[in-house]
PDB file of C-alpha atoms in Angstrom:
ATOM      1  CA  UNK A   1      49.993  96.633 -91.908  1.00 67.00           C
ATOM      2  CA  UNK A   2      53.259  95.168 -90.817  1.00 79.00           C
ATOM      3  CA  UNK A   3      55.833  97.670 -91.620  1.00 90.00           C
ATOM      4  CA  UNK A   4      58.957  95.532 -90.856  1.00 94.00           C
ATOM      5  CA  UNK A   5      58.938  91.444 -91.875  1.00 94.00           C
ATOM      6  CA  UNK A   6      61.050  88.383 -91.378  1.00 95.00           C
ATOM      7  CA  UNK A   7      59.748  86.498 -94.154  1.00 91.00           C
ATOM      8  CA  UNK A   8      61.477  83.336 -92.447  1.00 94.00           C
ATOM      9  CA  UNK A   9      60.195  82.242 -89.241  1.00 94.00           C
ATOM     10  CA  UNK A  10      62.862  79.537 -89.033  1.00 96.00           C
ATOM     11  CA  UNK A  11      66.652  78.315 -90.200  1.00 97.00           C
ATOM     12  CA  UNK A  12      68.688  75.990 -89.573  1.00 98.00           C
ATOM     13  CA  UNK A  13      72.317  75.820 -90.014  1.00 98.00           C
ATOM     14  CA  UNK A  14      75.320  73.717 -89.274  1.00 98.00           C
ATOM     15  CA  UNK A  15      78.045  74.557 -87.006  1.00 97.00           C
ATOM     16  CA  UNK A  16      80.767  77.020 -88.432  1.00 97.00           C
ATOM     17  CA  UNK A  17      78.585  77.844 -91.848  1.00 97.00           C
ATOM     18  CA  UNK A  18      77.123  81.501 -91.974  1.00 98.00           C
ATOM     19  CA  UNK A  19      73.590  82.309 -91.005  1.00 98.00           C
ATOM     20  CA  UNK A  20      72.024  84.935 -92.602  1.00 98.00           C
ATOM     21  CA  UNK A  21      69.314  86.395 -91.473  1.00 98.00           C
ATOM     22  CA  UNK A  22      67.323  88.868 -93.574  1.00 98.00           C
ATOM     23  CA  UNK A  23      64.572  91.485 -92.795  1.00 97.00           C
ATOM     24  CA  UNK A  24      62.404  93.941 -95.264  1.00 97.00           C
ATOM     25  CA  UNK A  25      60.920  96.856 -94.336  1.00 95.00           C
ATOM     26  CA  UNK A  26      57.994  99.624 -96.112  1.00 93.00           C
ATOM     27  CA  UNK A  27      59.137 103.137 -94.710  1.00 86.00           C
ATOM     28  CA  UNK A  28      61.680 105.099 -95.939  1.00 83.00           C
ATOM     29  CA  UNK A  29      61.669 107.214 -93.303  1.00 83.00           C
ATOM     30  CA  UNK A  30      63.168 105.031 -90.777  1.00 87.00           C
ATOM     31  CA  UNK A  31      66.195 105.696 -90.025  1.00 86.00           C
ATOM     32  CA  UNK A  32      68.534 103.104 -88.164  1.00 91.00           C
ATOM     33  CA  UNK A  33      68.366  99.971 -87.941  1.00 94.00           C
ATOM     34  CA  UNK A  34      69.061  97.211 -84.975  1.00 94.00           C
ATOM     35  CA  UNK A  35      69.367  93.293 -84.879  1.00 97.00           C
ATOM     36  CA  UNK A  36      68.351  91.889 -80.975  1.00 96.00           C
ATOM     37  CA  UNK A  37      68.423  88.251 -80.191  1.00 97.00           C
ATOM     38  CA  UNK A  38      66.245  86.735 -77.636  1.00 94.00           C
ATOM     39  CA  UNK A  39      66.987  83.660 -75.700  1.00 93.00           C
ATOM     40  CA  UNK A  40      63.688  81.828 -74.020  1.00 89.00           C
ATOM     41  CA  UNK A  41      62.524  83.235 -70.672  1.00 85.00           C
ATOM     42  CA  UNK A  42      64.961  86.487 -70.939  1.00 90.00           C
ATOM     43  CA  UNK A  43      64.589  89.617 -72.392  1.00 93.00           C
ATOM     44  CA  UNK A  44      65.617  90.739 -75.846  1.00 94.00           C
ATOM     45  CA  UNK A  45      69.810  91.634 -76.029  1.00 95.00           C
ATOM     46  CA  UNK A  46      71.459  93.942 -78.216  1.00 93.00           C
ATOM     47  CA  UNK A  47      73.459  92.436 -80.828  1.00 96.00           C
ATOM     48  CA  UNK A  48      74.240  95.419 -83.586  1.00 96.00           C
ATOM     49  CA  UNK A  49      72.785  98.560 -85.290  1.00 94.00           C
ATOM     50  CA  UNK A  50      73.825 100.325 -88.556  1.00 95.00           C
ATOM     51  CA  UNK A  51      72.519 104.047 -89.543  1.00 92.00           C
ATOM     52  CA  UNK A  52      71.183 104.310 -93.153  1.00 91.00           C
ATOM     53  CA  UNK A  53      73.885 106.861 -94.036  1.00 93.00           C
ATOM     54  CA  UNK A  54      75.876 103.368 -94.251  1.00 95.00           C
ATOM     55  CA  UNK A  55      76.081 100.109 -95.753  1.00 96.00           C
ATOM     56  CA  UNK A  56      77.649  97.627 -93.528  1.00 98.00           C
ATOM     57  CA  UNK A  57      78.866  97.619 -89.628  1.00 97.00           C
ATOM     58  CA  UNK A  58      80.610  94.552 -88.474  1.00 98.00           C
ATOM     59  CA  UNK A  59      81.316  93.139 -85.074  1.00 97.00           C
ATOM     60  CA  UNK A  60      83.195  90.293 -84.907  1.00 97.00           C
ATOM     61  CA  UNK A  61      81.424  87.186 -86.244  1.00 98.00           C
ATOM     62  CA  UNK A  62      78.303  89.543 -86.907  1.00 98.00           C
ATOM     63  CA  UNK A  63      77.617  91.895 -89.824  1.00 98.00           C
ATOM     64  CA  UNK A  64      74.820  93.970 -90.828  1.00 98.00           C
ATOM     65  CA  UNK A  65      74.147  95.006 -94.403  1.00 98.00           C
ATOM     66  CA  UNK A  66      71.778  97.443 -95.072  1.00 97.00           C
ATOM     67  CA  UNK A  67      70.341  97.923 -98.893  1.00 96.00           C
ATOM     68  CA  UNK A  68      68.191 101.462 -98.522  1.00 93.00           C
ATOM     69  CA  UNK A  69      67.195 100.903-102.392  1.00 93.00           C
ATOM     70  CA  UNK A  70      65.577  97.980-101.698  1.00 95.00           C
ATOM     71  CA  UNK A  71      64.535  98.382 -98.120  1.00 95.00           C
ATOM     72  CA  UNK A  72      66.358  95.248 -97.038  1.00 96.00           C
ATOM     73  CA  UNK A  73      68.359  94.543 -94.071  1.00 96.00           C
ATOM     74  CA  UNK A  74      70.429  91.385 -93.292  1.00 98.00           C
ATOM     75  CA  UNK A  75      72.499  90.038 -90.837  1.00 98.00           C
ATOM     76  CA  UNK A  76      75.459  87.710 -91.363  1.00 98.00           C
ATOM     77  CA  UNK A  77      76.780  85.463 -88.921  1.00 98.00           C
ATOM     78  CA  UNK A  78      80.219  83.772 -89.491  1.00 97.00           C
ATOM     79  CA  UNK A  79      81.077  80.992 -87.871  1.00 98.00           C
ATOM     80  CA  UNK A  80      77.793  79.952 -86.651  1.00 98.00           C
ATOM     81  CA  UNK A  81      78.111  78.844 -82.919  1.00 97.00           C
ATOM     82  CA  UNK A  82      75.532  76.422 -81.423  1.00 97.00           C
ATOM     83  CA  UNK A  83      75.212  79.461 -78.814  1.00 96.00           C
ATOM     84  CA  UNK A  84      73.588  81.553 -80.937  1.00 97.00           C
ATOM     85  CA  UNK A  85      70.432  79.091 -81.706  1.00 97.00           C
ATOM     86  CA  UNK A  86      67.611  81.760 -80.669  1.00 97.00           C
ATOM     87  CA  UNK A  87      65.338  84.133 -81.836  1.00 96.00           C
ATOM     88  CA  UNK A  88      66.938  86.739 -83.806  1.00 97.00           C
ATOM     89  CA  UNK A  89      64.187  90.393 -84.098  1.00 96.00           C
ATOM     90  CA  UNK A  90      65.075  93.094 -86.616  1.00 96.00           C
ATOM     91  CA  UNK A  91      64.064  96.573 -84.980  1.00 94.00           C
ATOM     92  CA  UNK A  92      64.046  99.536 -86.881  1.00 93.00           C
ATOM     93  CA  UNK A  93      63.485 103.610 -85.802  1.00 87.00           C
ATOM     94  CA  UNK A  94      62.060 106.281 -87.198  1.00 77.00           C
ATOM     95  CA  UNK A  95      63.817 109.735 -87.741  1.00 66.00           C
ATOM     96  CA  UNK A  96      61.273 111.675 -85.646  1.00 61.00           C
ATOM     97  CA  UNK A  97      60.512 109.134 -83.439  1.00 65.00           C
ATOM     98  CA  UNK A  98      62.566 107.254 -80.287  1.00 78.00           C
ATOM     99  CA  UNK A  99      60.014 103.438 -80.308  1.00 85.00           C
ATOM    100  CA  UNK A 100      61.251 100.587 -82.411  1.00 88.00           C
ATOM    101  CA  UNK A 101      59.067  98.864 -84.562  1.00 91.00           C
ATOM    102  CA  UNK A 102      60.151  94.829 -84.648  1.00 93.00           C
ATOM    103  CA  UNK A 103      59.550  92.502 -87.106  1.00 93.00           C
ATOM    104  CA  UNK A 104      58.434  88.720 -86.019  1.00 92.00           C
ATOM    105  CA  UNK A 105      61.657  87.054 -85.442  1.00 94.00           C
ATOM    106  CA  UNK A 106      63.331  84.462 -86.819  1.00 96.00           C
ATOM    107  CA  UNK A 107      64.501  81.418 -84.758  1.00 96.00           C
ATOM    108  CA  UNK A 108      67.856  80.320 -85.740  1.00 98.00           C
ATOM    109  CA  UNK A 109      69.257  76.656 -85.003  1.00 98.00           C
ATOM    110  CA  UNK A 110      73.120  75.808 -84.890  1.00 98.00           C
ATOM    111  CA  UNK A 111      73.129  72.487 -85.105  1.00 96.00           C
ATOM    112  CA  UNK A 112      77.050  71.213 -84.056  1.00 93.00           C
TER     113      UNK A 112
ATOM    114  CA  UNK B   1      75.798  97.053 -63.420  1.00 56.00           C
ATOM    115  CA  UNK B   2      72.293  96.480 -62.799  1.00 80.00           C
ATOM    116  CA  UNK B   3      70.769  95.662 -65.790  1.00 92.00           C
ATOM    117  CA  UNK B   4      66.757  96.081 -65.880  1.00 96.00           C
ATOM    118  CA  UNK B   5      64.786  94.426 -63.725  1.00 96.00           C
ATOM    119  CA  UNK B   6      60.758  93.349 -64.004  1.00 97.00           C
ATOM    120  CA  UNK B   7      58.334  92.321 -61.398  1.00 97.00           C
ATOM    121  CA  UNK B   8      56.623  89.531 -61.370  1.00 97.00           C
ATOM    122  CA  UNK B   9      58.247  87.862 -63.441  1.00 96.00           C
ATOM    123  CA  UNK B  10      54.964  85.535 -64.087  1.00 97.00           C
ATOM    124  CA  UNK B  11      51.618  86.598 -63.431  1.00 97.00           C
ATOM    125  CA  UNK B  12      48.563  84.693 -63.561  1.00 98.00           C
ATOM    126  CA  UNK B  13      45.121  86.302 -62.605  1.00 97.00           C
ATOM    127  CA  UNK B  14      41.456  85.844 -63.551  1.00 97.00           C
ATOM    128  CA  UNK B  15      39.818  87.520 -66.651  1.00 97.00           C
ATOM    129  CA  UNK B  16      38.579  90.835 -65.270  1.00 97.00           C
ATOM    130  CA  UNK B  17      40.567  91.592 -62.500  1.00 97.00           C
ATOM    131  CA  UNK B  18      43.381  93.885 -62.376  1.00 98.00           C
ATOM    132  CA  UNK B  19      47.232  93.826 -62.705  1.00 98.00           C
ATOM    133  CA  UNK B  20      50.123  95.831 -62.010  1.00 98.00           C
ATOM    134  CA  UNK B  21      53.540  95.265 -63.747  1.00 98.00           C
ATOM    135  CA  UNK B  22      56.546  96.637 -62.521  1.00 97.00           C
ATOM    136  CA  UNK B  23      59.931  97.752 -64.171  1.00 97.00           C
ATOM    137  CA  UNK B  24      62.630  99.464 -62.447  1.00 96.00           C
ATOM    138  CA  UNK B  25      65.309 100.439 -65.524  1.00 95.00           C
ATOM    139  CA  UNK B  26      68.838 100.882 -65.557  1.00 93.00           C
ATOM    140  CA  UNK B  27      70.161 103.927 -63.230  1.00 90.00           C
ATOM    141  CA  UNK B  28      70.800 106.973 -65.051  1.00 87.00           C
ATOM    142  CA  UNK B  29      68.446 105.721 -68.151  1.00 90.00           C
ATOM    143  CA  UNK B  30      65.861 109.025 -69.089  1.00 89.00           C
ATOM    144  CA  UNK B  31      63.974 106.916 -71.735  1.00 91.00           C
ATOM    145  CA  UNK B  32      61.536 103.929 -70.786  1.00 94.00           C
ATOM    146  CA  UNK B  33      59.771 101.644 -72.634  1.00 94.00           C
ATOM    147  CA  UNK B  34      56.806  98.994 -72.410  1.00 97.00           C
ATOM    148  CA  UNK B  35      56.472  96.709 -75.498  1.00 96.00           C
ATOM    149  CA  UNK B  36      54.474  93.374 -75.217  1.00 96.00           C
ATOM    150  CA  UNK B  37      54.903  89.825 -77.396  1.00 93.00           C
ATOM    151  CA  UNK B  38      52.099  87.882 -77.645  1.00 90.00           C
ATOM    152  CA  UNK B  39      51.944  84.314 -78.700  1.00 83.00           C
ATOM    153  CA  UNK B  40      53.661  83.716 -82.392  1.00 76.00           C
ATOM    154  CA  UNK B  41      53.961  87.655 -82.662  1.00 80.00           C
ATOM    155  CA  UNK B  42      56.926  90.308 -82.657  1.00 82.00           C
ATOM    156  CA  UNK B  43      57.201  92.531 -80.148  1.00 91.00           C
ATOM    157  CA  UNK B  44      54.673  95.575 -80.027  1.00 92.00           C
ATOM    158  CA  UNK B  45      55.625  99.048 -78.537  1.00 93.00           C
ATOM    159  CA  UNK B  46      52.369 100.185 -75.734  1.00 96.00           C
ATOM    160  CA  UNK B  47      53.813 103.169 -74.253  1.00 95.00           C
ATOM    161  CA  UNK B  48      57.346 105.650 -74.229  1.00 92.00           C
ATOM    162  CA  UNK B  49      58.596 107.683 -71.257  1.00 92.00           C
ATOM    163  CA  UNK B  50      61.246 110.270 -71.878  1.00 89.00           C
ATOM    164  CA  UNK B  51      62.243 112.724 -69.336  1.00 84.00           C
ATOM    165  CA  UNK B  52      59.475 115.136 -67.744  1.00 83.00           C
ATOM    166  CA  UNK B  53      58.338 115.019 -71.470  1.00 86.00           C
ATOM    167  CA  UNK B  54      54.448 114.042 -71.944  1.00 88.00           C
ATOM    168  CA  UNK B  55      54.497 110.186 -72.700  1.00 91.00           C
ATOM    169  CA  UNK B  56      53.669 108.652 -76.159  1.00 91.00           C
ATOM    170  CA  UNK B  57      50.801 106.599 -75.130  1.00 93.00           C
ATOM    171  CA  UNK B  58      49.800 105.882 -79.003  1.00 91.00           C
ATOM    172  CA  UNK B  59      50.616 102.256 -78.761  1.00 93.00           C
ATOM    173  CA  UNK B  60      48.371 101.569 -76.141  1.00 95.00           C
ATOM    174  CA  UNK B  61      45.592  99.321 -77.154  1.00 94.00           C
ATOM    175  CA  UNK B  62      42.876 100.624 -74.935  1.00 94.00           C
ATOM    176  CA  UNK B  63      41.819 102.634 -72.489  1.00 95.00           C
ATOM    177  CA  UNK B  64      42.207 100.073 -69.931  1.00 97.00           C
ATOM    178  CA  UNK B  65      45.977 100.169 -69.795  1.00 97.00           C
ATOM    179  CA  UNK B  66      47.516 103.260 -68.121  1.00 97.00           C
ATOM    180  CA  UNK B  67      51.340 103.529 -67.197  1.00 96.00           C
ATOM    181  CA  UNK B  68      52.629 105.894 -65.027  1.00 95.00           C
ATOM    182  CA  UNK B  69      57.015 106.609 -64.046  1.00 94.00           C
ATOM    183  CA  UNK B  70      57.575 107.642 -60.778  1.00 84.00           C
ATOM    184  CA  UNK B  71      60.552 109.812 -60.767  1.00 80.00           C
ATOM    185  CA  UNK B  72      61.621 109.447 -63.634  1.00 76.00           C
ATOM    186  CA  UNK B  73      62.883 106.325 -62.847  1.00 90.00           C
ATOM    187  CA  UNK B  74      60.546 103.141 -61.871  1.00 95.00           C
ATOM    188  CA  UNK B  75      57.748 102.235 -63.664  1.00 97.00           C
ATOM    189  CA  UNK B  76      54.165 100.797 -63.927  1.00 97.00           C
ATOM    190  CA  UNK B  77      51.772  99.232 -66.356  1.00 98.00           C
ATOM    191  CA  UNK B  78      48.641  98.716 -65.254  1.00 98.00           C
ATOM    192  CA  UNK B  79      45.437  96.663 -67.085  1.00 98.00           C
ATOM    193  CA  UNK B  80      42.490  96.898 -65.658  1.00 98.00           C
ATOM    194  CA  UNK B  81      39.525  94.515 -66.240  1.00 98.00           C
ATOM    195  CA  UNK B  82      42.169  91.857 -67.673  1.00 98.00           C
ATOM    196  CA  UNK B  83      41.047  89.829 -70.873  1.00 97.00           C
ATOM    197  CA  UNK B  84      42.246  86.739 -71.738  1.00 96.00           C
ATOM    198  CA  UNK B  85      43.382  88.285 -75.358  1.00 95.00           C
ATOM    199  CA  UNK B  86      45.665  90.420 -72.678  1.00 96.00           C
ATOM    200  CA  UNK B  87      48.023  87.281 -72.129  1.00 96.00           C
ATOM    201  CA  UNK B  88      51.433  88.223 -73.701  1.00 96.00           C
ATOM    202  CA  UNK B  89      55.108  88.839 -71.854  1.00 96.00           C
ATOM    203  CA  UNK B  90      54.942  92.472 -70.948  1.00 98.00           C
ATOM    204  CA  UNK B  91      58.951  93.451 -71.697  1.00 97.00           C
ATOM    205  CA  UNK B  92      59.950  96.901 -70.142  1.00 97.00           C
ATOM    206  CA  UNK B  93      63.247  98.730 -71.808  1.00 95.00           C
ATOM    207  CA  UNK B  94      65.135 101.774 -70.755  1.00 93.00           C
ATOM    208  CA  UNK B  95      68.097 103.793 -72.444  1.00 90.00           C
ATOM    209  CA  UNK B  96      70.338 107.018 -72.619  1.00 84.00           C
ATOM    210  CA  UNK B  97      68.800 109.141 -75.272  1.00 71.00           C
ATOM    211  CA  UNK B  98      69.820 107.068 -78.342  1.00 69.00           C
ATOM    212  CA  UNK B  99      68.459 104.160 -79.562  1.00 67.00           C
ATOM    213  CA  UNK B 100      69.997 100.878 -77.952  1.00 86.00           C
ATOM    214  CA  UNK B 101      67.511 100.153 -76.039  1.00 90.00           C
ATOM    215  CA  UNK B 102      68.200  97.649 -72.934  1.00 92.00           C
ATOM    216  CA  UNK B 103      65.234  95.372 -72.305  1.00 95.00           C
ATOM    217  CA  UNK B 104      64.514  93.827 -68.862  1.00 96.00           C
ATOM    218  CA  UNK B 105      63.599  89.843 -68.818  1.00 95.00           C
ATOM    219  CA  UNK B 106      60.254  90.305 -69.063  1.00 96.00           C
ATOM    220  CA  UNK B 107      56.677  89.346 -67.344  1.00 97.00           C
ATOM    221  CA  UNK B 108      54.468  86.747 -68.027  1.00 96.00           C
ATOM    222  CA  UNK B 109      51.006  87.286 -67.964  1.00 97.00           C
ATOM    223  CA  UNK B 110      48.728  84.775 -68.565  1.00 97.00           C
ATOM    224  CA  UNK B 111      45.060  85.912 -68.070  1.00 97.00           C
ATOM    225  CA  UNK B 112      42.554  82.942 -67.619  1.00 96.00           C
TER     226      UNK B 112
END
């Protein structure tokens, strides 16, 4: 069973709008939570994490919002940037564990 | 600094032969990581090396892949009898204790 899920293989936004990327997940006892983006041929990079003793981290244009209640994770992007077009993975670990589970991806499109 | 590095970087061989993947993480990183992504799918963790600590080999999905870390520092994935179901980009990752994991570019094997 897939513990963590992008329901949205696919967006599409225009330059300078946000994206917002969104990611469910079935454990409770996972623990923090991590947003990667993957660019063809290279490996996943790290883009931002957030602990689930909080709500929200931001990073410049990037923001993660956790929602423990309803097991829901999202990631805002504002201004959208053609240069981040590319396949955005929510990762999430486990209290006792160190391995991240990933959900599918989603690809996101910046169109200028 | 280096960031991590994986060899090949493509890979093709015949079903049933055997291959060897290599990743050599980031200096001074204890923890190591194999995940693969296969075609239309998220990334899947095989196997976890921390320390002189026994490895977590649970995501391993059979008994003919085997990794071993010289070391404790490079590392090495090896399938034996390759399928063509084994066709995927093996991604290697390494970190400080913690959880940002750094991922290496990746190899491409393509089994036919």
């Amino acid at each position: 069973d897939q513990q963590v899920k992008q329901n949205s293989p696919s967006l599409s936004v225009q330059e300078g709008r946000i994206s917002i990327l969104n990611c469910d997940y079935t454990n409770s006892m996972f623990d923090y939570f991590l947003w990667y983006k993957k660019y063809p041929a290279e490996g996943p990079t790290f883009l931002i994490s957030i602990s689930s003793i909080k709500d929200k981290n931001e990073d410049g244009r990037f923001t993660v919002f956790l929602n423990k209640s309803a097991k829901h994770l999202s990631l805002h992007i504002v201004p959208s940037q053609p240069g981040d077009s590319a396949v955005y993975f929510c990762a999430v670990v486990e209290t006792s564990g160190s391995r991240l589970t990933f959900g599918e991806g989603t690809q996101l499109t910046v169109n200028p | 600094g280096a960031g991590v590095s994986q060899s090949p970087s493509n890979k093709v061989t015949e079903k049933g032969k055997d291959v060897e993947l290599r990743c050599d993480p980031i200096s001074g990183h204890t923890a190591l990581y194999w995940y693969r992504q296969s075609l239309g799918q998220g990334l899947e963790f095989l196997i976890y090396f921390q320390g002189n600590s026994a490895p977590d080999k649970s995501g391993l999905p059979s008994d003919r892949f085997s990794a071993e870390r010289t070391g404790g520092s490079v590392s090495t994935l090896t399938i034996q009898r390759t399928q063509q179901e084994d066709s995927a980009v093996y991604l290697c990752a390494s970190s400080h204790p913690g959880y940002e994991q750094y991922f290496g570019p990746g190899t491409r094997l393509t089994v036919t």
